[in-house]
PDB file of C-alpha atoms in Angstrom:
ATOM      1  CA  MET A1257      83.418 -94.434-119.539  1.00 95.00           C
ATOM      2  CA  ASP A1258      84.636 -93.982-115.579  1.00 95.00           C
ATOM      3  CA  LYS A1259      84.012 -90.932-113.257  1.00 96.00           C
ATOM      4  CA  SER A1260      87.957 -90.167-114.241  1.00 95.00           C
ATOM      5  CA  ASP A1261      87.076 -90.362-118.300  1.00 96.00           C
ATOM      6  CA  LEU A1262      84.176 -88.166-117.845  1.00 96.00           C
ATOM      7  CA  ASP A1263      85.857 -85.522-115.949  1.00 96.00           C
ATOM      8  CA  HIS A1264      88.753 -85.552-118.862  1.00 98.00           C
ATOM      9  CA  ALA A1265      86.352 -84.960-121.532  1.00 98.00           C
ATOM     10  CA  ILE A1266      83.878 -82.547-119.497  1.00 98.00           C
ATOM     11  CA  THR A1267      86.836 -79.954-119.228  1.00 98.00           C
ATOM     12  CA  LEU A1268      88.247 -80.390-122.289  1.00 98.00           C
ATOM     13  CA  LEU A1269      85.031 -79.868-123.750  1.00 98.00           C
ATOM     14  CA  CYS A1270      84.695 -76.699-121.395  1.00 98.00           C
ATOM     15  CA  GLN A1271      88.203 -75.366-122.348  1.00 98.00           C
ATOM     16  CA  ARG A1272      87.834 -75.423-126.087  1.00 98.00           C
ATOM     17  CA  PHE A1273      84.346 -74.067-126.673  1.00 98.00           C
ATOM     18  CA  LEU A1274      84.664 -70.251-127.575  1.00 95.00           C
ATOM     19  CA  TRP A1275      81.488 -68.520-128.066  1.00 96.00           C
ATOM     20  CA  HIS A1276      80.246 -64.820-128.563  1.00 97.00           C
ATOM     21  CA  CYS A1277      77.944 -65.270-125.387  1.00 97.00           C
ATOM     22  CA  ASP A1278      78.253 -67.561-122.103  1.00 98.00           C
ATOM     23  CA  VAL A1279      76.735 -70.757-122.580  1.00 98.00           C
ATOM     24  CA  ASP A1280      75.345 -73.126-119.539  1.00 98.00           C
ATOM     25  CA  ILE A1281      74.020 -76.873-120.310  1.00 97.00           C
ATOM     26  CA  LEU A1282      72.899 -79.355-118.152  1.00 96.00           C
ATOM     27  CA  ILE A1283      73.589 -82.551-117.536  1.00 96.00           C
ATOM     28  CA  VAL A1284      71.256 -86.105-116.503  1.00 93.00           C
ATOM     29  CA  GLY A1285      70.847 -89.107-115.860  1.00 89.00           C
ATOM     30  CA  GLY A1286      74.119 -91.869-115.020  1.00 91.00           C
ATOM     31  CA  ALA A1287      76.351 -88.983-115.857  1.00 95.00           C
ATOM     32  CA  ALA A1288      75.335 -86.217-113.384  1.00 94.00           C
ATOM     33  CA  GLY A1289      75.483 -88.556-110.771  1.00 93.00           C
ATOM     34  CA  MET A1290      79.179 -89.869-111.685  1.00 95.00           C
ATOM     35  CA  LEU A1291      79.878 -86.099-111.612  1.00 95.00           C
ATOM     36  CA  THR A1292      78.647 -84.939-108.760  1.00 94.00           C
ATOM     37  CA  ASN A1293      79.572 -88.444-106.581  1.00 92.00           C
ATOM     38  CA  GLN A1294      76.495 -89.569-105.949  1.00 88.00           C
ATOM     39  CA  LEU A1295      76.983 -92.732-107.076  1.00 87.00           C
ATOM     40  CA  ALA A1296      79.308 -94.980-106.385  1.00 86.00           C
ATOM     41  CA  LYS A1297      83.000 -94.720-107.473  1.00 88.00           C
ATOM     42  CA  GLY A1298      83.321 -97.701-109.715  1.00 91.00           C
ATOM     43  CA  ARG A1299      80.160 -96.768-111.795  1.00 93.00           C
ATOM     44  CA  THR A1300      80.515 -96.421-115.320  1.00 94.00           C
ATOM     45  CA  THR A1301      78.154 -94.851-118.445  1.00 94.00           C
ATOM     46  CA  ARG A1302      78.241 -95.383-122.103  1.00 93.00           C
ATOM     47  CA  ASP A1303      77.033 -91.879-122.462  1.00 95.00           C
ATOM     48  CA  CYS A1304      76.507 -88.078-120.578  1.00 96.00           C
ATOM     49  CA  ASP A1305      72.925 -86.644-121.300  1.00 94.00           C
ATOM     50  CA  VAL A1306      72.449 -83.393-121.691  1.00 96.00           C
ATOM     51  CA  ILE A1307      68.341 -81.984-121.159  1.00 94.00           C
ATOM     52  CA  ASP A1308      69.341 -78.739-121.243  1.00 93.00           C
ATOM     53  CA  CYS A1309      71.623 -76.002-123.393  1.00 96.00           C
ATOM     54  CA  ALA A1310      70.898 -72.144-122.964  1.00 96.00           C
ATOM     55  CA  PRO A1311      71.052 -70.681-125.329  1.00 98.00           C
ATOM     56  CA  ASP A1312      69.918 -73.124-127.860  1.00 95.00           C
ATOM     57  CA  ALA A1313      71.842 -72.039-130.477  1.00 97.00           C
ATOM     58  CA  ALA A1314      75.136 -72.740-129.168  1.00 98.00           C
ATOM     59  CA  TRP A1315      73.936 -76.728-129.274  1.00 97.00           C
ATOM     60  CA  GLN A1316      75.569 -77.389-132.562  1.00 97.00           C
ATOM     61  CA  ALA A1317      78.899 -76.002-131.626  1.00 98.00           C
ATOM     62  CA  ILE A1318      79.161 -77.922-128.683  1.00 98.00           C
ATOM     63  CA  SER A1319      78.374 -81.379-130.063  1.00 97.00           C
ATOM     64  CA  ASP A1320      80.614 -80.597-133.282  1.00 97.00           C
ATOM     65  CA  ILE A1321      83.672 -80.102-130.446  1.00 98.00           C
ATOM     66  CA  ALA A1322      82.630 -82.871-128.021  1.00 98.00           C
ATOM     67  CA  VAL A1323      82.977 -85.512-131.493  1.00 98.00           C
ATOM     68  CA  GLY A1324      86.348 -84.407-131.921  1.00 98.00           C
ATOM     69  CA  ILE A1325      87.258 -85.168-128.020  1.00 98.00           C
ATOM     70  CA  GLY A1326      85.206 -88.378-128.216  1.00 98.00           C
ATOM     71  CA  GLN A1327      87.521 -89.198-131.894  1.00 98.00           C
ATOM     72  CA  GLU A1328      90.759 -88.378-129.434  1.00 98.00           C
ATOM     73  CA  LEU A1329      89.814 -90.151-126.939  1.00 98.00           C
ATOM     74  CA  GLY A1330      88.436 -93.365-127.940  1.00 97.00           C
ATOM     75  CA  LEU A1331      85.260 -92.575-126.757  1.00 97.00           C
ATOM     76  CA  PRO A1332      81.801 -94.102-127.557  1.00 95.00           C
ATOM     77  CA  LYS A1333      80.711 -92.243-131.337  1.00 92.00           C
ATOM     78  CA  ASN A1334      77.660 -90.958-129.053  1.00 94.00           C
ATOM     79  CA  TRP A1335      79.433 -90.249-125.291  1.00 97.00           C
ATOM     80  CA  PHE A1336      77.945 -86.887-125.021  1.00 97.00           C
ATOM     81  CA  ASN A1337      74.148 -86.157-126.519  1.00 96.00           C
ATOM     82  CA  SER A1338      70.782 -84.747-126.091  1.00 93.00           C
ATOM     83  CA  ASP A1339      68.345 -87.502-126.839  1.00 89.00           C
ATOM     84  CA  ILE A1340      67.244 -88.067-124.460  1.00 80.00           C
ATOM     85  CA  MET A1341      63.648 -89.258-123.984  1.00 68.00           C
ATOM     86  CA  ILE A1342      62.571 -86.898-120.313  1.00 67.00           C
ATOM     87  CA  ARG A1343      61.920 -83.115-121.419  1.00 75.00           C
ATOM     88  CA  LEU A1344      63.004 -80.110-119.183  1.00 78.00           C
ATOM     89  CA  ASP A1345      59.588 -79.294-118.403  1.00 76.00           C
ATOM     90  CA  CYS A1346      59.212 -82.730-116.721  1.00 79.00           C
ATOM     91  CA  LEU A1347      61.482 -81.295-113.804  1.00 83.00           C
ATOM     92  CA  PRO A1348      60.037 -78.592-110.992  1.00 82.00           C
ATOM     93  CA  SER A1349      60.259 -75.175-112.322  1.00 86.00           C
ATOM     94  CA  ASP A1350      62.968 -74.304-109.297  1.00 92.00           C
ATOM     95  CA  TRP A1351      65.342 -76.730-110.963  1.00 89.00           C
ATOM     96  CA  LYS A1352      68.132 -73.973-111.525  1.00 93.00           C
ATOM     97  CA  ASP A1353      68.102 -73.183-107.465  1.00 95.00           C
ATOM     98  CA  ARG A1354      69.481 -76.762-107.049  1.00 94.00           C
ATOM     99  CA  ARG A1355      71.695 -77.909-109.794  1.00 95.00           C
ATOM    100  CA  THR A1356      75.295 -78.756-108.991  1.00 96.00           C
ATOM    101  CA  TRP A1357      78.409 -76.825-110.757  1.00 97.00           C
ATOM    102  CA  VAL A1358      80.050 -79.621-112.284  1.00 97.00           C
ATOM    103  CA  ALA A1359      83.035 -77.626-114.907  1.00 97.00           C
ATOM    104  CA  GLN A1360      83.174 -74.632-116.036  1.00 97.00           C
ATOM    105  CA  GLY A1361      85.176 -72.810-119.277  1.00 97.00           C
ATOM    106  CA  PRO A1362      85.302 -69.577-120.486  1.00 97.00           C
ATOM    107  CA  ARG A1363      82.283 -69.384-121.926  1.00 98.00           C
ATOM    108  CA  LEU A1364      80.652 -72.778-121.270  1.00 98.00           C
ATOM    109  CA  SER A1365      79.558 -74.002-117.546  1.00 98.00           C
ATOM    110  CA  VAL A1366      78.687 -77.086-116.767  1.00 98.00           C
ATOM    111  CA  PHE A1367      76.189 -78.418-114.381  1.00 97.00           C
ATOM    112  CA  ALA A1368      74.676 -81.628-112.927  1.00 96.00           C
ATOM    113  CA  VAL A1369      70.855 -81.873-112.031  1.00 94.00           C
ATOM    114  CA  SER A1370      70.366 -82.629-107.920  1.00 92.00           C
ATOM    115  CA  ARG A1371      70.375 -85.295-106.631  1.00 90.00           C
ATOM    116  CA  PRO A1372      66.249 -85.024-105.811  1.00 87.00           C
ATOM    117  CA  ASP A1373      65.612 -84.097-109.153  1.00 87.00           C
ATOM    118  CA  LEU A1374      67.843 -86.868-110.680  1.00 85.00           C
ATOM    119  CA  ILE A1375      66.056 -89.728-108.275  1.00 83.00           C
ATOM    120  CA  ALA A1376      62.737 -87.764-109.425  1.00 81.00           C
ATOM    121  CA  MET A1377      63.529 -88.104-113.577  1.00 80.00           C
ATOM    122  CA  LYS A1378      64.713 -91.710-113.061  1.00 77.00           C
ATOM    123  CA  PHE A1379      61.211 -92.514-110.985  1.00 76.00           C
ATOM    124  CA  LEU A1380      59.415 -90.940-114.154  1.00 70.00           C
ATOM    125  CA  ALA A1381      61.207 -92.637-116.542  1.00 65.00           C
ATOM    126  CA  GLN A1382      60.932 -95.890-115.046  1.00 68.00           C
ATOM    127  CA  ASN A1383      56.884 -95.514-114.795  1.00 68.00           C
ATOM    128  CA  ALA A1384      56.392 -93.976-118.245  1.00 59.00           C
ATOM    129  CA  GLY A1385      58.441 -96.625-119.959  1.00 57.00           C
ATOM    130  CA  TYR A1386      61.461 -94.894-120.881  1.00 52.00           C
TER     131      TYR A1386
END
């Protein structure tokens, strides 16, 4: 997937997700770098890693909608997932102050991890053997 594919899929996800309260998700990895223009324009990724969903109870509904969008757009089966090895507690406690807004829907706000946190996570993942 390129940045355009990701933008389109995330926009659809935000538009289609309806919930009884506001929900925030945090994207990390290559997708975060692409969506915030921190990586080269020609960059592609096979998935979009979500490290946090608040509240947690919304994750299954978001995931179900993402599966449908993936099928509709011909994206990889697991294009939107939370199968990331690094945990949220690896980030400094003030990560929310640095996150970058990506997209907004009626009930869903999508954020990407900040550049310094993305770099730190990459360093940690490489040194921990993830």
